[in-house]
Amino acid sequence: MAYEKPLPKPNADTRPFWEGCQENQLRFQKCRHCDHIRWPPSVICPKCHSSDTDWIVASDKGMIYSYVVYHIAFHPAFENDLPYVTAVVKLAEGPYILTNIVGSDPSKLKCDMPVVVVWDDSSQEFNLPKFKPLNE
Amino acid sequence: MSLRKLRDKYAIVGAGYTSQGRIPDRSALSFYVEACVNAIKDAGLRKEDIDGLICYRQFQPVANDVVVTPYLLAQHLGIQPKILSQESYCARGHFLHAISLIEAGFCNYVLIVYGDNALSGKRSFVKGATNSEPADDNAAFGEFGRAAQFAMAARRAMYEFRTGPETWKEIAVCQRKWANLNPIAMMYDKPMTYEGYFNADWVVEPFRLYDCCLISDGGRACIVTSTERARDLRNPVVTIMGIGEHNTSVDIHQSDFMAGPTGANMAGKMAFDMADITVKDIDACEIYDCFTYTVEITLQDYGFFGPGEGEDWFKDGRTAPGGIMPVNTSGGLLSESYFMGLTPIAEGVMQLMGRCGERQLGAKTGTKEPEIILCSDNGAVFQSHATLILRRS
Ligand SMILES: [Zn+2]
């Protein structure tokens, strides 16, 4: 069955992140001047305006900063997933990223719950970093 | 820098309404034009007097509409204003810009307007929407828009302090009571009970259907001028006693202060400082209410109550008809109609002019005769905030 959900559209700024995902790695920019790890990607550091940057590979752990449960599909390809969870996960390294929490009953989730990445390669084009509770 | 020299120096002199609700077979542009013409008429001005035209942001056209630009609107109004502008992506500086233009001497009468055919045009975020906003990479995760983004902030707030549906049901039900007194409100003849609130479907949990604002066809406009000029016009004079603006700007998905304070905190301080009053002086509030929670966090950030005290504060009909602090007396975006910040601001103006019929604050609704009304406007997901303190002169 064809994959009908929207896919990322990498651009000049975000391409290194999505290329990292193809290797099951979460890659972020780290400022060489002030050590701030930033997301979303940018040509300069929003903290100190330095353009001197490294790409680092983040650990696969974080915590749920906040989450919601979709009960309406605003796109038909998500109808079979209802109810599904989107969340902002705070990674151990600092960045906050929008993702899904999978493999858990939505009613069991809580803010600040530790989570670990699970890679979703079902589109066969992009590996999507999703997360599940650490203890499951 | 003190803004006190601007206190009460500018006034809102006219409000333009249109037919509203579900009005099929109308272009968005037609609502803009109708709202502007009615505002000009209401203020008792000639169209040639309008030398500034500021539009709220317009979404993607639907139903074969054209893009509504300020040029197009000016052309259809038959005017050539000195200043034309249109805000993008919901930064809520309209009234502040209008005052600045008049204070600097560039303009005398600035018209601020919004219109849309969102309901009939099936704009995004309704069940069966056929006209979605352009998606970003978050769409890969099934993240689509405003309800989920505000719900995300609300969920974090539920974790950090005492809030949730028990608080929000009061907001939804009290505003509905106001709408039931307002014949032009989309929910005029639809009372709501607590049970009705809880029985409604989830949209994006923790938000149920009645936590979410309406989607409307229609438009609204307001005209700003100097208080000096306002005194020569036909309506009772309603001045801008204080104005504040703050743009936290950060995308909610990267915010590390998701549960607040929102821009209301800084914008409110700026407006209260200019007006030289405190929340104790406020007689009623018209708060931008895209979601029930938005009303709670805005009033909390203005200092009406502390974090988590909202549940008790909203109890016993404090904000309903007959209450000691009426909030969103037209029904608001939740129960009247959605015209961005112009729904609450126009209502504040109409209340102070004494033109609100059955819902008029004062003896008619068992509330205090209003002299000072606090209004708010919010843009994007708590990224932009404007505060207006209006006063009957
Ligand atoms: Zn830096």
Short mmCIF file of C-alpha atoms in Angstrom, two decimals, chain B:
data_model
loop_
_atom_site.label_atom_id
_atom_site.label_comp_id
_atom_site.label_asym_id
_atom_site.label_seq_id
_atom_site.Cartn_x
_atom_site.Cartn_y
_atom_site.Cartn_z
CA MET B 1 10.34 55.68 28.26
CA SER B 2 6.95 56.62 29.54
CA LEU B 3 4.02 56.31 27.21
CA ARG B 4 1.77 58.24 29.55
CA LYS B 5 1.73 61.25 27.23
CA LEU B 6 -0.25 59.06 24.80
CA ARG B 7 -2.89 58.11 27.36
CA ASP B 8 -6.39 58.90 26.04
CA LYS B 9 -4.88 60.83 23.15
CA TYR B 10 -6.38 58.49 20.52
CA ALA B 11 -9.86 57.10 20.09
CA ILE B 12 -11.81 54.41 18.26
CA VAL B 13 -14.64 56.22 16.52
CA GLY B 14 -16.49 53.67 14.49
CA ALA B 15 -17.12 49.95 14.22
CA GLY B 16 -18.15 48.19 11.02
CA TYR B 17 -20.17 44.97 11.17
CA THR B 18 -21.42 42.73 8.36
CA SER B 19 -23.87 39.89 8.08
CA GLN B 20 -22.07 37.00 9.74
CA GLY B 21 -22.22 33.33 10.54
CA ARG B 22 -22.74 30.97 7.63
CA ILE B 23 -23.23 33.25 4.63
CA PRO B 24 -22.71 31.14 1.51
CA ASP B 25 -21.63 32.41 -1.88
CA ARG B 26 -19.74 35.46 -0.69
CA SER B 27 -16.09 36.28 -1.38
CA ALA B 28 -13.74 37.19 1.47
CA LEU B 29 -13.20 40.53 -0.29
CA SER B 30 -16.93 41.31 -0.12
CA PHE B 31 -16.84 41.06 3.68
CA TYR B 32 -13.80 43.36 3.86
CA VAL B 33 -15.55 45.94 1.70
CA GLU B 34 -18.82 45.71 3.64
CA ALA B 35 -17.07 46.01 7.04
CA CYS B 36 -15.05 49.06 5.89
CA VAL B 37 -18.02 50.88 4.38
CA ASN B 38 -20.06 50.28 7.53
CA ALA B 39 -17.24 51.51 9.78
CA ILE B 40 -16.88 54.71 7.75
CA LYS B 41 -20.65 55.24 7.91
CA ASP B 42 -20.73 54.45 11.62
CA ALA B 43 -18.03 57.02 12.36
CA GLY B 44 -19.81 59.62 10.24
CA LEU B 45 -16.81 60.07 7.95
CA ARG B 46 -16.43 60.34 4.20
CA LYS B 47 -14.38 57.67 2.45
CA GLU B 48 -11.85 60.35 1.42
CA ASP B 49 -11.06 60.93 5.10
CA ILE B 50 -9.43 57.49 5.38
CA ASP B 51 -5.69 58.04 4.92
CA GLY B 52 -4.47 54.79 6.47
CA LEU B 53 -5.71 51.27 5.75
CA ILE B 54 -4.34 48.36 7.79
CA CYS B 55 -5.52 44.82 7.08
CA TYR B 56 -5.19 41.79 9.27
CA ARG B 57 -3.39 38.86 7.63
CA GLN B 58 -5.37 36.99 5.01
CA PHE B 59 -5.23 33.22 4.63
CA GLN B 60 -5.02 31.36 1.33
CA PRO B 61 -8.02 32.22 -0.85
CA VAL B 62 -10.77 29.61 -1.01
CA ALA B 63 -13.60 28.93 -3.44
CA ASN B 64 -11.93 30.60 -6.46
CA ASP B 65 -11.49 33.85 -4.52
CA VAL B 66 -8.75 36.30 -5.35
CA VAL B 67 -6.07 37.19 -2.81
CA VAL B 68 -7.32 40.09 -0.69
CA THR B 69 -4.58 42.72 -0.76
CA PRO B 70 -4.80 46.24 0.69
CA TYR B 71 -4.52 47.55 -2.91
CA LEU B 72 -7.54 45.58 -3.97
CA LEU B 73 -9.52 46.67 -0.95
CA ALA B 74 -8.60 50.36 -1.46
CA GLN B 75 -9.59 50.04 -5.11
CA HIS B 76 -12.98 48.59 -4.20
CA LEU B 77 -13.50 51.29 -1.58
CA GLY B 78 -12.53 53.96 -4.12
CA ILE B 79 -9.82 55.44 -1.90
CA GLN B 80 -6.11 56.16 -2.20
CA PRO B 81 -4.77 56.16 1.38
CA LYS B 82 -1.32 57.47 2.23
CA ILE B 83 -0.51 54.25 4.07
CA LEU B 84 -1.52 50.72 3.10
CA SER B 85 -0.41 47.72 5.02
CA GLN B 86 -1.26 44.14 5.76
CA GLU B 87 0.18 42.14 8.59
CA SER B 88 1.62 38.67 7.95
CA TYR B 89 1.36 35.61 10.14
CA CYS B 90 -0.64 37.28 12.89
CA ALA B 91 1.73 39.79 14.52
CA ARG B 92 -0.85 41.94 16.31
CA GLY B 93 0.46 45.49 15.97
CA HIS B 94 -2.48 47.05 14.13
CA PHE B 95 -3.70 49.56 16.72
CA LEU B 96 -0.19 50.42 17.83
CA HIS B 97 0.73 51.12 14.21
CA ALA B 98 -2.39 53.25 13.74
CA ILE B 99 -1.58 55.38 16.79
CA SER B 100 2.05 55.73 15.66
CA LEU B 101 1.01 56.94 12.22
CA ILE B 102 -1.34 59.55 13.67
CA GLU B 103 1.06 60.63 16.43
CA ALA B 104 3.81 61.17 13.84
CA GLY B 105 1.47 63.21 11.69
CA PHE B 106 1.33 60.91 8.68
CA CYS B 107 -2.35 60.01 9.02
CA ASN B 108 -5.58 61.28 10.55
CA TYR B 109 -8.01 58.37 10.20
CA VAL B 110 -6.73 54.80 10.11
CA LEU B 111 -9.10 51.99 9.18
CA ILE B 112 -8.32 48.50 10.52
CA VAL B 113 -10.15 45.54 9.01
CA TYR B 114 -10.49 41.77 8.74
CA GLY B 115 -12.88 39.58 6.78
CA ASP B 116 -13.16 36.00 5.59
CA ASN B 117 -15.44 33.36 4.12
CA ALA B 118 -13.80 30.68 6.23
CA LEU B 119 -16.93 28.76 7.15
CA SER B 120 -18.53 28.42 3.74
CA GLY B 121 -15.08 28.09 2.19
CA LYS B 122 -14.27 25.12 4.47
CA ARG B 123 -11.01 26.57 5.63
CA SER B 124 -8.67 24.30 7.56
CA PHE B 125 -9.16 22.97 11.10
CA VAL B 126 -12.80 22.06 10.73
CA LYS B 127 -13.96 18.50 10.17
CA GLY B 128 -14.21 18.07 6.43
CA ALA B 129 -11.90 21.01 5.74
CA THR B 130 -10.85 21.16 2.12
CA ASN B 131 -8.54 24.16 2.31
CA SER B 132 -5.62 23.50 4.58
CA GLU B 133 -2.76 25.80 5.45
CA PRO B 134 0.54 25.01 3.75
CA ALA B 135 2.11 22.20 5.76
CA ASP B 136 5.63 22.14 7.19
CA ASP B 137 7.75 19.13 8.11
CA ASN B 138 5.65 18.64 11.26
CA ALA B 139 2.86 17.34 9.01
CA ALA B 140 4.91 14.15 8.63
CA PHE B 141 3.99 13.46 12.27
CA GLY B 142 0.33 14.35 11.78
CA GLU B 143 0.71 17.80 13.34
CA PHE B 144 -1.85 20.11 11.75
CA GLY B 145 -2.38 23.51 13.15
CA ARG B 146 -3.79 25.67 15.81
CA ALA B 147 -6.03 23.45 17.95
CA ALA B 148 -3.17 21.02 18.59
CA GLN B 149 -0.63 23.78 19.15
CA PHE B 150 -2.71 25.59 21.77
CA ALA B 151 -3.69 22.22 23.29
CA MET B 152 0.02 21.44 23.59
CA ALA B 153 0.54 24.61 25.63
CA ALA B 154 -2.58 23.89 27.69
CA ARG B 155 -1.41 20.35 28.50
CA ARG B 156 1.90 21.64 29.81
CA ALA B 157 0.00 24.20 31.88
CA MET B 158 -2.13 21.36 33.32
CA TYR B 159 1.11 19.75 34.45
CA GLU B 160 2.63 22.92 35.94
CA PHE B 161 -0.42 24.36 37.68
CA ARG B 162 -4.05 23.57 38.43
CA THR B 163 -6.02 23.98 35.21
CA GLY B 164 -8.01 21.90 32.75
CA PRO B 165 -11.59 21.25 31.65
CA GLU B 166 -13.01 22.09 35.10
CA THR B 167 -11.74 25.66 34.60
CA TRP B 168 -12.46 25.86 30.89
CA LYS B 169 -16.09 24.70 31.17
CA GLU B 170 -16.84 27.88 33.13
CA ILE B 171 -15.31 30.02 30.40
CA ALA B 172 -17.25 28.23 27.65
CA VAL B 173 -20.58 28.30 29.50
CA CYS B 174 -20.33 31.91 30.73
CA GLN B 175 -19.47 33.21 27.26
CA ARG B 176 -22.35 31.25 25.82
CA LYS B 177 -24.67 33.04 28.23
CA TRP B 178 -23.47 36.36 26.81
CA ALA B 179 -23.98 35.06 23.26
CA ASN B 180 -27.55 34.11 24.18
CA LEU B 181 -28.16 37.84 24.72
CA ASN B 182 -26.59 38.83 21.39
CA PRO B 183 -28.84 38.37 18.34
CA ILE B 184 -25.91 38.54 15.89
CA ALA B 185 -23.95 35.83 17.73
CA MET B 186 -23.68 32.54 15.84
CA MET B 187 -24.66 30.74 19.08
CA TYR B 188 -27.48 33.17 20.02
CA ASP B 189 -30.21 30.53 20.22
CA LYS B 190 -28.01 27.67 21.48
CA PRO B 191 -27.69 27.57 25.27
CA MET B 192 -24.88 25.44 26.72
CA THR B 193 -24.76 23.46 29.96
CA TYR B 194 -21.74 21.98 31.76
CA GLU B 195 -23.04 18.61 30.66
CA GLY B 196 -23.17 19.81 27.07
CA TYR B 197 -19.59 21.00 27.37
CA PHE B 198 -18.34 17.63 28.65
CA ASN B 199 -20.46 15.59 26.24
CA ALA B 200 -18.97 17.28 23.18
CA ASP B 201 -16.36 15.35 21.20
CA TRP B 202 -12.66 15.74 21.73
CA VAL B 203 -10.99 17.70 18.97
CA VAL B 204 -7.39 17.51 20.10
CA GLU B 205 -7.25 16.34 23.71
CA PRO B 206 -7.26 18.15 26.18
CA PHE B 207 -9.59 20.35 24.05
CA ARG B 208 -13.19 19.42 23.39
CA LEU B 209 -15.33 21.02 20.69
CA TYR B 210 -16.50 23.95 22.85
CA ASP B 211 -12.97 24.82 23.91
CA CYS B 212 -12.41 25.87 20.29
CA CYS B 213 -13.49 29.11 18.65
CA LEU B 214 -15.98 29.39 15.85
CA ILE B 215 -15.14 29.63 12.19
CA SER B 216 -17.16 32.37 10.54
CA ASP B 217 -18.08 34.14 7.36
CA GLY B 218 -18.16 37.91 7.76
CA GLY B 219 -15.94 40.86 8.59
CA ARG B 220 -15.28 43.63 11.05
CA ALA B 221 -13.54 47.01 11.00
CA CYS B 222 -12.60 49.82 13.38
CA ILE B 223 -11.40 53.39 12.79
CA VAL B 224 -8.74 55.10 14.90
CA THR B 225 -8.26 58.87 15.07
CA SER B 226 -7.21 61.48 17.59
CA THR B 227 -9.46 62.09 20.58
CA GLU B 228 -9.59 65.73 19.52
CA ARG B 229 -11.11 64.76 16.16
CA ALA B 230 -13.29 62.14 17.81
CA ARG B 231 -15.07 64.85 19.78
CA ASP B 232 -16.42 66.33 16.53
CA LEU B 233 -17.81 63.00 15.33
CA ARG B 234 -21.19 61.41 15.95
CA ASN B 235 -20.43 58.54 18.36
CA PRO B 236 -19.71 58.77 22.11
CA VAL B 237 -15.94 59.09 22.54
CA VAL B 238 -14.07 55.90 23.45
CA THR B 239 -10.37 56.52 24.01
CA ILE B 240 -7.37 54.23 24.04
CA MET B 241 -6.23 54.74 27.60
CA GLY B 242 -3.39 52.26 27.35
CA ILE B 243 -1.83 50.06 24.69
CA GLY B 244 0.80 47.34 24.97
CA GLU B 245 2.48 44.92 22.64
CA HIS B 246 4.84 42.02 23.10
CA ASN B 247 6.11 39.41 20.68
CA THR B 248 7.65 36.35 22.33
CA SER B 249 7.95 35.06 18.76
CA VAL B 250 9.24 31.58 19.59
CA ASP B 251 7.42 28.67 17.92
CA ILE B 252 5.40 26.77 20.53
CA HIS B 253 7.20 23.57 19.53
CA GLN B 254 10.52 25.02 20.67
CA SER B 255 9.25 27.05 23.60
CA ASP B 256 10.75 26.22 26.98
CA PHE B 257 8.06 28.31 28.68
CA MET B 258 5.04 26.66 27.12
CA ALA B 259 2.87 27.22 30.21
CA GLY B 260 3.61 30.95 30.23
CA PRO B 261 4.17 33.69 30.85
CA THR B 262 2.77 34.55 27.44
CA GLY B 263 3.22 37.93 25.75
CA ALA B 264 0.18 39.09 27.75
CA ASN B 265 2.45 39.58 30.73
CA MET B 266 4.73 42.19 29.13
CA ALA B 267 2.08 43.74 26.87
CA GLY B 268 -0.23 44.07 29.86
CA LYS B 269 2.44 45.81 31.94
CA MET B 270 3.08 48.26 29.12
CA ALA B 271 -0.62 49.06 28.70
CA PHE B 272 -1.34 49.36 32.43
CA ASP B 273 1.71 51.56 32.89
CA MET B 274 0.58 53.88 30.08
CA ALA B 275 -2.98 54.00 31.48
CA ASP B 276 -1.60 54.44 34.99
CA ILE B 277 -4.15 52.02 36.47
CA THR B 278 -4.21 48.44 37.79
CA VAL B 279 -6.45 45.44 37.16
CA LYS B 280 -8.60 46.67 40.07
CA ASP B 281 -9.77 49.55 37.86
CA ILE B 282 -11.03 47.29 35.08
CA ASP B 283 -14.82 47.00 34.76
CA ALA B 284 -15.00 44.28 32.09
CA CYS B 285 -12.72 42.34 29.73
CA GLU B 286 -12.89 41.47 26.05
CA ILE B 287 -10.19 38.81 25.70
CA TYR B 288 -9.02 37.15 22.49
CA ASP B 289 -10.37 33.64 22.97
CA CYS B 290 -9.27 31.33 20.16
CA PHE B 291 -9.55 28.63 22.84
CA THR B 292 -11.00 28.65 26.36
CA TYR B 293 -7.52 28.21 27.81
CA THR B 294 -6.36 31.37 26.01
CA VAL B 295 -8.78 33.38 28.16
CA GLU B 296 -7.48 31.79 31.35
CA ILE B 297 -3.77 32.25 30.64
CA THR B 298 -4.28 35.81 29.35
CA LEU B 299 -6.14 36.93 32.49
CA GLN B 300 -3.60 35.06 34.63
CA ASP B 301 -0.71 36.80 32.89
CA TYR B 302 -2.45 40.17 33.31
CA GLY B 303 -2.49 39.48 37.05
CA PHE B 304 -6.20 38.91 37.74
CA PHE B 305 -5.24 35.71 39.61
CA GLY B 306 -2.18 33.60 40.29
CA PRO B 307 -1.16 30.45 38.40
CA GLY B 308 -3.70 27.72 39.10
CA GLU B 309 -6.19 30.03 40.82
CA GLY B 310 -8.34 30.31 37.69
CA GLU B 311 -10.62 27.43 38.57
CA ASP B 312 -11.83 29.25 41.69
CA TRP B 313 -11.74 32.68 40.06
CA PHE B 314 -14.07 31.71 37.19
CA LYS B 315 -16.53 29.95 39.51
CA ASP B 316 -20.03 31.19 40.37
CA GLY B 317 -20.54 33.15 37.19
CA ARG B 318 -17.97 35.84 37.93
CA THR B 319 -17.57 36.49 34.19
CA ALA B 320 -21.20 35.81 33.13
CA PRO B 321 -24.12 38.26 32.83
CA GLY B 322 -24.71 39.58 36.36
CA GLY B 323 -21.12 38.75 37.37
CA ILE B 324 -18.61 41.09 38.95
CA MET B 325 -16.09 40.82 36.10
CA PRO B 326 -17.89 40.33 32.78
CA VAL B 327 -15.65 38.69 30.15
CA ASN B 328 -16.35 38.47 26.41
CA THR B 329 -19.76 40.06 26.48
CA SER B 330 -20.60 39.43 22.81
CA GLY B 331 -20.00 35.71 23.25
CA GLY B 332 -16.47 36.21 21.92
CA LEU B 333 -14.68 34.11 19.35
CA LEU B 334 -16.04 31.02 21.11
CA SER B 335 -19.73 31.91 20.77
CA GLU B 336 -20.18 35.11 18.73
CA SER B 337 -17.95 34.94 15.63
CA TYR B 338 -14.31 34.84 14.63
CA PHE B 339 -12.83 38.06 13.29
CA MET B 340 -9.45 37.89 14.98
CA GLY B 341 -8.82 40.63 17.56
CA LEU B 342 -11.53 42.79 16.05
CA THR B 343 -14.23 40.63 17.67
CA PRO B 344 -13.15 41.53 21.24
CA ILE B 345 -11.97 45.08 20.47
CA ALA B 346 -15.12 46.11 18.57
CA GLU B 347 -17.22 44.71 21.43
CA GLY B 348 -15.25 46.78 23.95
CA VAL B 349 -15.93 49.88 21.87
CA MET B 350 -19.65 49.12 21.46
CA GLN B 351 -20.09 48.46 25.19
CA LEU B 352 -18.46 51.76 26.11
CA MET B 353 -20.60 53.56 23.53
CA GLY B 354 -23.66 51.97 25.17
CA ARG B 355 -24.86 50.31 21.96
CA CYS B 356 -25.18 46.68 23.04
CA GLY B 357 -28.92 46.15 23.51
CA GLU B 358 -29.86 43.21 25.74
CA ARG B 359 -26.26 42.44 26.58
CA GLN B 360 -25.38 46.05 27.51
CA LEU B 361 -23.24 46.24 30.63
CA GLY B 362 -24.90 48.17 33.44
CA ALA B 363 -28.38 47.93 34.89
CA LYS B 364 -29.68 45.83 32.00
CA THR B 365 -27.39 42.88 32.79
CA GLY B 366 -26.97 43.46 36.51
CA THR B 367 -23.36 44.50 36.08
CA LYS B 368 -21.32 47.59 36.75
CA GLU B 369 -21.77 50.53 34.38
CA PRO B 370 -18.49 50.26 32.43
CA GLU B 371 -15.99 53.05 32.21
CA ILE B 372 -12.81 51.05 31.52
CA ILE B 373 -12.66 47.85 29.46
CA LEU B 374 -9.55 45.72 28.94
CA CYS B 375 -9.20 44.13 25.50
CA SER B 376 -6.64 41.70 24.13
CA ASP B 377 -5.50 40.30 20.81
CA ASN B 378 -3.26 37.29 20.35
CA GLY B 379 -1.32 36.22 17.28
CA ALA B 380 -0.07 32.80 16.16
CA VAL B 381 0.44 30.46 19.14
CA PHE B 382 1.14 32.90 21.95
CA GLN B 383 3.82 34.50 19.72
CA SER B 384 2.28 37.95 19.56
CA HIS B 385 0.11 39.81 22.02
CA ALA B 386 -1.60 43.20 22.03
CA THR B 387 -3.40 44.80 24.97
CA LEU B 388 -5.82 47.71 24.67
CA ILE B 389 -7.36 49.50 27.62
CA LEU B 390 -10.41 51.40 26.41
CA ARG B 391 -12.21 54.12 28.31
CA ARG B 392 -15.49 55.97 27.97
CA SER B 393 -14.58 59.62 27.87
#
